[in-house]
Amino acid sequence: MNLKSLLIAFSLACCSALSAQEKPQPLSDSLYRSLAATPPMGWNSWNKFGCNVSEQLIRDMADAMAAYGLADVGYQYIVIDDCWQVSRDEDGNIVPDPERFPSGMKALADYIHGLGLKFGIYSCAGSYTCQGRPGSKGHQFQDALQYAKWGVDYLKYDWCANDGQNARAAYQTMAEAIKAAGRPIILSICEWGENKPWEWGEGIGHLWRVTPDIRACFDCTFDWGGVGVLQCIDAAADLYPYAGPGHWNDMEMLEVGNGELTYDENVTHFSMWCMMAAPLMCGNDLREMDFKIRQILTNKEVIDVNQDPLGKQAIRFMKMGDQEIWAKPLQDGEIAVCFLNRGSTPWKLDYNWRAQTMYFAREVNLKKWDYTIRDLWKHKDIGTTKERLRADIPAHGVLMVRLRKQ
Ligand code: GLA
């Protein structure tokens, strides 16, 4: 081999080493689909802070998640919603706000990962985000590569300024971009249920919004699209066949601890999200939550219902005006049951499990009658399904139980 061919061989080896290093190993479709085996749990900045996000705020929330017992019960993702981005550079790369995020996104991701947590970010399938920041349209692969380099684990992908694109194609493009970027990133489809994402979203994203934006109220609908807790429940009620491991109906981020919701309303909100296998993204200020709010968000027995490996969404199997009964099949033949009082007067419950055999048998296949009833908010056993169940359920409140095999 002469000197010239040696040099050529050397430079070829260098180039291929370089390109192998720069070119990510694509993520297999099966690995991508296996993400979010149970509903994702975390915190998102939007509900409480809107555009007022910063590196310090995000670090504080990550610290609080780790320090106040949320990480211990399964919360993982710290997600920055809209407004972290300001422009694109001359190469089209997305530019984070240099004033609000002076250390950059990689440093922030490293900090969050250092606490054992995961890092999420927000973009939009349109040319602009809902707050008028640069969207990902035309930059999907470039953005996904950038997120992967920063260490992003979760992407909430919105639908403002979508320029009439086909929703399924737009979200599929970002899913392909993520896979090509080679990092396991959960894709949260946020097109508010407008294009029935439950019919096409499985395998493309891991959760899809089925509601307009939530507001911190129990029963409300605003002209411009905001809705309350009950409206979110109703929007998701009939979609139970579409939920399962890796693909969840997103009933919106939690408002627990925000606005004027009462204690009972907060308990109902959290209970029903858990019953319905909805993603649990806290939306409050984790630094300042009081003891009761923290107790709600960290109720492990209720969270276990949400995170049950079977991944079934509850079915509303009985409705009598404001009184509803929901049932969620759990692994090993156990069942979570939630008595929901939507009304503004208490519900004096006097329930005969045997009389309901028909409903249970049809919907959740409750064949046996030797179950212990566990109250998941009082953390105690309150009888068996052989006896009648008597309880006072407050206005806007719930009784949430787990039927345990004896
Ligand atoms: C939309 C989404 C919200 C939030 C805002 C941010 O309205 O539905 O959840 O992300 O955009 O601008």
CSV table of C-alpha atoms in Angstrom, one decimal, residues 36 38-43 64-66 68-78 115-118 154 186 254 270 278-282 286 294 296-304 306-307:
chain,number,residue,atom,x,y,z
A,36,ALA,CA,-45.7,4.4,28.3
A,38,THR,CA,-48.8,2.7,32.1
A,39,PRO,CA,-50.2,6.3,31.9
A,40,PRO,CA,-47.3,8.8,32.1
A,41,MET,CA,-47.0,10.7,35.4
A,42,GLY,CA,-45.3,14.1,35.8
A,43,TRP,CA,-45.7,17.8,36.0
A,64,ALA,CA,-40.0,19.7,44.7
A,65,MET,CA,-41.0,16.5,42.8
A,66,ALA,CA,-38.0,14.7,44.2
A,68,TYR,CA,-42.0,16.0,48.5
A,69,GLY,CA,-42.6,12.4,47.8
A,70,LEU,CA,-44.0,12.7,44.3
A,71,ALA,CA,-41.2,10.9,42.7
A,72,ASP,CA,-41.6,8.1,45.2
A,73,VAL,CA,-45.1,7.4,44.1
A,74,GLY,CA,-44.3,7.4,40.3
A,75,TYR,CA,-44.2,11.0,39.1
A,76,GLN,CA,-41.3,11.3,36.6
A,77,TYR,CA,-41.7,13.8,33.8
A,78,ILE,CA,-41.0,17.5,34.2
A,115,LEU,CA,-32.5,13.9,40.3
A,116,GLY,CA,-33.6,10.6,38.7
A,117,LEU,CA,-36.4,12.3,36.8
A,118,LYS,CA,-37.2,12.8,33.1
A,154,TYR,CA,-41.3,13.5,26.4
A,186,ILE,CA,-42.9,9.8,24.5
A,254,LEU,CA,-54.5,18.1,36.4
A,270,PHE,CA,-57.9,13.0,40.9
A,278,ALA,CA,-55.6,9.1,32.2
A,279,PRO,CA,-52.1,10.5,32.3
A,280,LEU,CA,-51.4,12.2,35.6
A,281,MET,CA,-49.6,15.5,34.9
A,282,CYS,CA,-49.7,17.8,37.9
A,286,LEU,CA,-45.3,21.9,43.6
A,294,ARG,CA,-50.0,16.8,48.5
A,296,ILE,CA,-54.3,13.8,47.2
A,297,LEU,CA,-51.5,13.8,44.6
A,298,THR,CA,-49.5,11.2,46.4
A,299,ASN,CA,-52.3,8.8,47.4
A,300,LYS,CA,-50.5,5.6,46.4
A,301,GLU,CA,-53.6,3.4,46.7
A,302,VAL,CA,-55.4,5.6,44.2
A,303,ILE,CA,-52.4,5.9,41.9
A,304,ASP,CA,-52.1,2.1,41.9
A,306,ASN,CA,-54.2,4.4,37.6
A,307,GLN,CA,-51.0,2.5,37.0
